[in-house]
Short mmCIF file of C-alpha atoms in Angstrom, two decimals:
data_model
loop_
_atom_site.label_atom_id
_atom_site.label_comp_id
_atom_site.label_asym_id
_atom_site.label_seq_id
_atom_site.Cartn_x
_atom_site.Cartn_y
_atom_site.Cartn_z
CA MET A 147 -26.98 11.01 35.58
CA ASN A 148 -24.00 9.22 33.99
CA ASP A 149 -25.01 5.92 32.20
CA LEU A 150 -21.49 4.79 31.57
CA GLN A 151 -20.79 1.46 32.98
CA ILE A 152 -17.42 -0.23 33.63
CA HIS A 153 -17.13 -3.78 32.69
CA TRP A 154 -14.06 -5.25 34.38
CA ASN A 155 -11.71 -7.38 32.39
CA ASN A 156 -12.81 -10.46 33.99
CA GLU A 157 -16.42 -9.99 32.83
CA ARG A 158 -15.28 -9.59 29.20
CA MET A 159 -12.41 -12.06 28.90
CA ASP A 160 -13.98 -13.91 26.08
CA SER A 161 -14.24 -10.87 23.80
CA LEU A 162 -10.73 -9.80 24.80
CA LEU A 163 -9.25 -13.05 23.86
CA SER A 164 -11.19 -13.25 20.54
CA GLY A 165 -9.88 -9.84 19.79
CA ILE A 166 -6.25 -11.48 19.63
CA SER A 167 -7.09 -12.96 16.35
CA ASN A 168 -7.73 -9.43 14.88
CA MET A 169 -4.18 -8.54 15.72
CA ARG A 170 -2.66 -11.35 13.79
CA PRO A 171 -1.38 -10.51 10.19
CA ILE A 172 -4.06 -11.10 7.61
CA ALA A 173 -1.81 -11.48 4.66
CA SER A 174 1.74 -11.78 3.39
CA THR A 175 3.29 -8.43 2.19
CA GLY A 176 4.77 -10.45 -0.78
CA PHE A 177 8.24 -9.68 0.42
CA SER A 178 9.89 -12.53 2.37
CA ASN A 179 12.28 -10.23 4.20
CA LEU A 180 9.56 -7.81 5.24
CA ASP A 181 7.26 -10.73 6.32
CA ALA A 182 10.24 -11.99 8.44
CA ILE A 183 10.33 -8.75 10.47
CA ILE A 184 6.63 -7.50 10.65
CA GLY A 185 4.90 -10.85 9.99
CA GLY A 186 2.65 -9.47 7.24
CA TRP A 187 0.10 -6.77 7.04
CA SER A 188 -1.95 -6.39 10.06
CA GLN A 189 -4.90 -4.35 11.35
CA GLY A 190 -4.03 -0.58 11.73
CA VAL A 191 -2.35 2.08 9.55
CA SER A 192 1.00 1.47 7.89
CA LEU A 193 2.72 4.35 6.33
CA ILE A 194 5.07 4.06 3.28
CA SER A 195 7.18 7.12 2.48
CA ALA A 196 9.90 7.91 -0.07
CA PRO A 197 10.94 10.84 -2.31
CA PRO A 198 9.14 11.61 -5.43
CA ALA A 199 9.70 9.12 -8.26
CA ALA A 200 11.29 6.59 -5.84
CA GLY A 201 8.65 3.90 -6.57
CA LYS A 202 6.66 3.90 -3.43
CA SER A 203 3.34 3.55 -5.30
CA THR A 204 4.83 0.83 -7.38
CA TRP A 205 6.05 -0.98 -4.37
CA VAL A 206 2.74 -0.85 -2.58
CA LEU A 207 0.93 -1.96 -5.67
CA GLN A 208 3.19 -5.00 -6.06
CA SER A 209 2.50 -5.87 -2.40
CA VAL A 210 -1.25 -5.67 -2.62
CA ASP A 211 -1.30 -7.45 -5.99
CA HIS A 212 0.16 -10.26 -4.01
CA VAL A 213 -2.52 -10.03 -1.36
CA ALA A 214 -5.24 -10.04 -4.00
CA ARG A 215 -3.48 -13.00 -5.84
CA PHE A 216 -2.54 -15.24 -2.83
CA SER A 217 -4.85 -14.47 0.08
CA ASN A 218 -8.50 -14.46 0.73
CA ARG A 219 -8.55 -10.83 1.45
CA ARG A 220 -9.69 -8.26 -1.27
CA VAL A 221 -7.95 -4.91 -1.81
CA ILE A 222 -9.33 -1.36 -2.41
CA PHE A 223 -6.68 0.80 -4.00
CA VAL A 224 -7.74 4.49 -3.74
CA SER A 225 -5.53 6.42 -6.24
CA CYS A 226 -5.86 10.07 -5.66
CA GLU A 227 -3.16 10.85 -8.30
CA MET A 228 -2.61 8.24 -10.81
CA PRO A 229 -5.35 6.90 -13.19
CA SER A 230 -6.56 3.33 -12.63
CA VAL A 231 -5.33 2.21 -16.12
CA SER A 232 -1.82 3.38 -15.26
CA LEU A 233 -1.91 1.15 -12.18
CA ILE A 234 -3.14 -1.84 -14.13
CA ILE A 235 -0.36 -1.30 -16.73
CA LYS A 236 2.27 -1.37 -13.95
CA SER A 237 0.85 -4.73 -12.74
CA ILE A 238 0.89 -6.15 -16.32
CA CYS A 239 4.55 -5.01 -16.74
CA ARG A 240 5.65 -6.72 -13.45
CA LEU A 241 3.67 -9.83 -14.29
CA SER A 242 5.47 -10.07 -17.74
CA GLY A 243 8.76 -10.24 -15.85
CA GLU A 244 7.61 -13.56 -14.29
CA ARG A 245 7.59 -15.13 -17.81
CA ASP A 246 10.56 -13.28 -19.45
CA THR A 247 13.71 -11.65 -18.00
CA ASN A 248 13.19 -9.02 -20.57
CA ALA A 249 10.03 -7.80 -19.04
CA LEU A 250 7.71 -5.46 -20.83
CA SER A 251 7.97 -1.78 -20.17
CA PHE A 252 5.13 0.77 -19.58
CA GLY A 253 5.87 2.22 -23.11
CA GLU A 254 6.03 -1.07 -24.75
CA VAL A 255 2.67 -2.02 -23.43
CA LEU A 256 1.10 1.03 -24.95
CA SER A 257 2.83 0.45 -28.12
CA LEU A 258 1.78 -3.38 -28.30
CA SER A 259 -1.84 -2.73 -27.34
CA ARG A 260 -2.22 -1.53 -30.97
CA LYS A 261 -0.79 -4.79 -32.28
CA LEU A 262 -2.72 -7.54 -30.28
CA ALA A 263 -3.82 -9.19 -33.50
CA ASP A 264 -0.19 -10.02 -34.31
CA ALA A 265 -0.36 -13.59 -32.88
CA ASN A 266 3.29 -14.24 -34.32
CA ASN A 267 4.92 -11.37 -32.36
CA PRO A 268 6.60 -12.94 -29.16
CA ARG A 269 6.17 -9.65 -27.34
CA VAL A 270 2.55 -9.51 -28.05
CA LYS A 271 2.17 -13.05 -26.73
CA LEU A 272 4.00 -11.96 -23.47
CA LEU A 273 1.58 -9.19 -23.18
CA LEU A 274 -1.48 -11.26 -23.70
CA SER A 275 -0.22 -13.80 -21.19
CA ALA A 276 0.40 -11.24 -18.62
CA ILE A 277 -3.09 -9.70 -19.25
CA GLU A 278 -4.65 -13.14 -18.80
CA THR A 279 -2.86 -13.70 -15.53
CA TYR A 280 -3.99 -10.39 -14.23
CA THR A 281 -7.50 -10.85 -15.48
CA ASN A 282 -7.87 -14.40 -13.80
CA GLU A 283 -5.66 -14.14 -10.59
CA ILE A 284 -5.54 -10.33 -9.52
CA ALA A 285 -8.56 -8.49 -11.03
CA PRO A 286 -11.21 -10.40 -9.12
CA GLN A 287 -9.96 -9.43 -5.88
CA ILE A 288 -8.87 -5.87 -6.31
CA ALA A 289 -10.54 -2.58 -7.13
CA THR A 290 -8.45 0.49 -8.24
CA LEU A 291 -10.52 3.58 -7.74
CA ASP A 292 -9.40 7.03 -8.90
CA ASP A 293 -12.81 8.75 -8.18
CA ILE A 294 -12.71 8.79 -4.36
CA GLN A 295 -11.38 12.15 -3.24
CA SER A 296 -12.23 12.40 0.46
CA VAL A 297 -12.16 10.36 3.78
CA ASP A 298 -15.83 10.73 3.96
CA ASP A 299 -16.24 8.94 0.61
CA LEU A 300 -13.94 6.20 1.80
CA PHE A 301 -16.16 5.75 4.99
CA ARG A 302 -19.29 5.55 2.87
CA LEU A 303 -17.74 3.05 0.67
CA TYR A 304 -16.75 0.67 3.53
CA GLU A 305 -20.28 0.98 4.99
CA THR A 306 -21.47 -0.90 1.88
CA PHE A 307 -19.56 -4.06 2.62
CA PRO A 308 -21.34 -6.83 4.31
CA GLU A 309 -20.59 -7.02 8.05
CA ASP A 310 -20.39 -10.94 8.04
CA GLU A 311 -17.44 -10.84 5.46
CA PRO A 312 -13.83 -9.61 6.10
CA ALA A 313 -13.53 -6.04 4.68
CA PRO A 314 -10.97 -5.25 2.02
CA LEU A 315 -7.61 -4.10 2.85
CA CYS A 316 -7.30 -0.39 1.89
CA VAL A 317 -4.61 1.54 0.04
CA VAL A 318 -4.55 5.35 0.07
CA ASP A 319 -2.19 6.83 -2.58
CA TYR A 320 -1.56 9.19 -1.15
CA LEU A 321 -2.51 10.54 2.15
CA GLN A 322 -1.69 14.31 1.70
CA ILE A 323 -3.94 14.44 -1.37
CA LEU A 324 -6.94 12.78 0.22
CA ARG A 325 -9.27 15.46 1.36
CA LEU A 326 -11.87 16.18 4.27
CA GLN A 327 -15.21 17.57 3.62
CA ASN A 328 -15.93 20.90 5.33
CA ALA A 329 -12.21 21.38 6.10
CA ASP A 330 -11.87 25.02 4.82
CA ALA A 331 -11.07 26.38 8.24
CA LEU A 332 -8.25 23.92 8.83
CA SER A 333 -4.57 24.42 8.05
CA ASP A 334 -2.79 21.81 5.97
CA TYR A 335 -1.12 20.38 9.13
CA GLN A 336 -4.48 20.11 10.91
CA GLU A 337 -6.16 18.54 7.85
CA VAL A 338 -3.38 15.72 7.56
CA ALA A 339 -3.89 15.16 11.29
CA ARG A 340 -7.56 14.58 10.92
CA ILE A 341 -7.15 12.45 7.96
CA MET A 342 -4.57 10.36 9.75
CA SER A 343 -6.95 10.09 12.77
CA SER A 344 -9.78 9.06 10.49
CA LEU A 345 -7.70 6.30 8.68
CA CYS A 346 -6.88 4.99 12.08
CA ASP A 347 -10.71 4.86 12.96
CA LEU A 348 -11.37 3.14 9.54
CA ALA A 349 -8.73 0.41 10.31
CA LYS A 350 -10.14 -0.07 13.83
CA MET A 351 -13.82 0.00 12.83
CA HIS A 352 -13.49 -2.52 9.90
CA ARG A 353 -10.53 -4.58 11.41
CA ILE A 354 -8.36 -3.95 8.43
CA PRO A 355 -4.88 -2.96 7.39
CA VAL A 356 -4.68 0.57 5.82
CA LEU A 357 -1.60 1.24 3.81
CA ALA A 358 -1.06 4.98 3.47
CA ILE A 359 1.43 6.36 1.12
CA ALA A 360 2.96 9.54 2.66
CA SER A 361 4.84 12.39 0.90
CA GLN A 362 8.01 13.82 2.39
CA ASN A 363 8.91 17.29 3.51
CA ARG A 364 10.79 19.20 0.73
CA GLY A 365 13.82 19.93 2.98
CA LYS A 366 14.12 16.20 4.11
CA ARG A 367 13.52 14.18 1.03
CA ASN A 368 15.29 10.90 1.02
CA THR A 369 15.79 11.19 4.79
CA ALA A 370 14.71 8.00 6.31
CA ASP A 371 13.56 9.27 9.48
CA PHE A 372 10.32 10.67 11.12
CA SER A 373 11.17 14.29 10.46
CA ALA A 374 10.77 13.65 6.61
CA LEU A 375 7.04 13.01 7.01
CA CYS A 376 4.58 15.81 6.16
CA GLY A 377 2.80 16.37 9.42
CA SER A 378 5.40 14.06 11.17
CA SER A 379 4.20 13.97 14.83
CA THR A 380 0.65 13.03 13.96
CA LEU A 381 1.72 10.53 11.35
CA GLU A 382 4.51 9.07 13.48
CA TYR A 383 2.40 8.35 16.59
CA GLY A 384 -0.83 7.25 14.74
CA ALA A 385 0.78 4.70 12.56
CA ASN A 386 1.30 1.10 13.65
CA CYS A 387 4.20 0.69 11.18
CA VAL A 388 6.36 3.24 9.25
CA LEU A 389 8.37 2.10 6.19
CA PHE A 390 10.81 4.28 4.14
CA ILE A 391 12.25 3.50 0.66
CA GLU A 392 15.61 5.17 0.44
CA ALA A 393 18.29 5.32 -2.25
CA ASP A 394 21.25 7.63 -2.80
CA GLU A 395 21.00 10.34 -5.47
CA ASP A 396 23.17 8.25 -7.95
CA GLU A 397 20.86 5.39 -7.70
CA GLN A 398 17.81 7.57 -8.33
CA ASN A 399 19.13 8.56 -11.74
CA GLN A 400 19.56 4.97 -12.87
CA GLN A 401 17.04 4.01 -15.53
CA ASP A 402 17.41 0.26 -15.69
CA CYS A 403 17.96 -0.97 -12.17
CA ARG A 404 18.25 0.92 -8.83
CA PHE A 405 19.48 -0.53 -5.59
CA VAL A 406 17.30 0.78 -2.81
CA THR A 407 16.70 -0.07 0.92
CA LEU A 408 13.51 -0.58 2.66
CA LYS A 409 13.82 0.65 6.24
CA ILE A 410 11.23 -0.42 8.95
CA ALA A 411 11.51 2.64 11.14
CA LYS A 412 8.66 1.80 13.38
CA SER A 413 6.47 -1.38 14.15
CA LYS A 414 4.33 -1.40 17.40
CA TYR A 415 4.05 -5.17 17.45
CA SER A 416 7.39 -6.45 16.02
CA ARG A 417 11.06 -5.39 15.78
CA ILE A 418 12.47 -2.98 13.23
CA GLY A 419 15.06 -3.53 10.59
CA SER A 420 15.99 -2.94 6.91
CA PHE A 421 16.64 -4.95 3.75
CA ASP A 422 18.00 -4.36 0.14
CA MET A 423 15.91 -4.30 -3.11
CA GLN A 424 16.51 -3.85 -6.72
CA PHE A 425 14.06 -1.63 -8.51
CA TYR A 426 13.43 -1.99 -12.06
CA PRO A 427 11.41 1.41 -12.83
CA SER A 428 10.68 0.46 -16.56
CA SER A 429 8.84 -2.90 -15.72
CA SER A 430 7.48 -1.69 -12.35
CA ARG A 431 9.18 -4.36 -10.36
CA PHE A 432 10.91 -4.71 -7.00
CA VAL A 433 13.12 -7.77 -6.30
CA GLU A 434 14.51 -8.53 -2.98
CA VAL A 435 18.21 -8.98 -2.59
CA MET A 436 18.55 -12.08 -0.68
CA LYS A 437 21.48 -12.47 1.72
CA PRO A 438 23.89 -15.30 1.16
#
């Protein structure tokens, strides 16, 4: 006997209408041009892809630091590749650029960390000011975790959050490194497909945005289309939003400032488009190029 019952839409209109609020963006991305196109980060999986060393982790970190700092939503940043302390240094470098056009570099932070007692050093003062801002305005709302290696661990983590509070936005850096338990019999393509499906389930179950950084196929690097994604068909169809950071080869070799383009290749609930940015690798900052 089949116990499945159909509840026609007229019987559940209240729940359907209340679900509309879950579809609205929960926070600004921190980039006004991107907000103007997609409205902000919304429930579902958003993929961010770029060639190696193009700044995709840095870009996502800048966005979710903004979420942690200026919204009422916490952030879980799962780093499968980079240690948590490196992410925090990147944030401190970027924050220093808010106070001084000559922002601190990653290497300078490491060097100055041995001289914190030198109160007369203006660069030390800049570092301490950036650390204070991070400690007071971002750190209480974000957890950078470098000890979660599987989707199963991620699901268990989210089960610990109170059901009566909004669950944290989730970042996965990056998708192809995250693992599935008991996946020995799966090919790489199958495992990526299962991971993507699981992240979609996580987003739906906890009504959160999941930002998943995705690597690119070797033969398609710096190609801002779906064929560049490793496991392209599964990732393309499962994602609500797909973003590419692209730059020509000459720009990728620039150390001080690179001009890049953020391309919104897919957005289920809004239009697509693109806009330009300046990327400062040494200080881990992206700055939008505003149109006149």
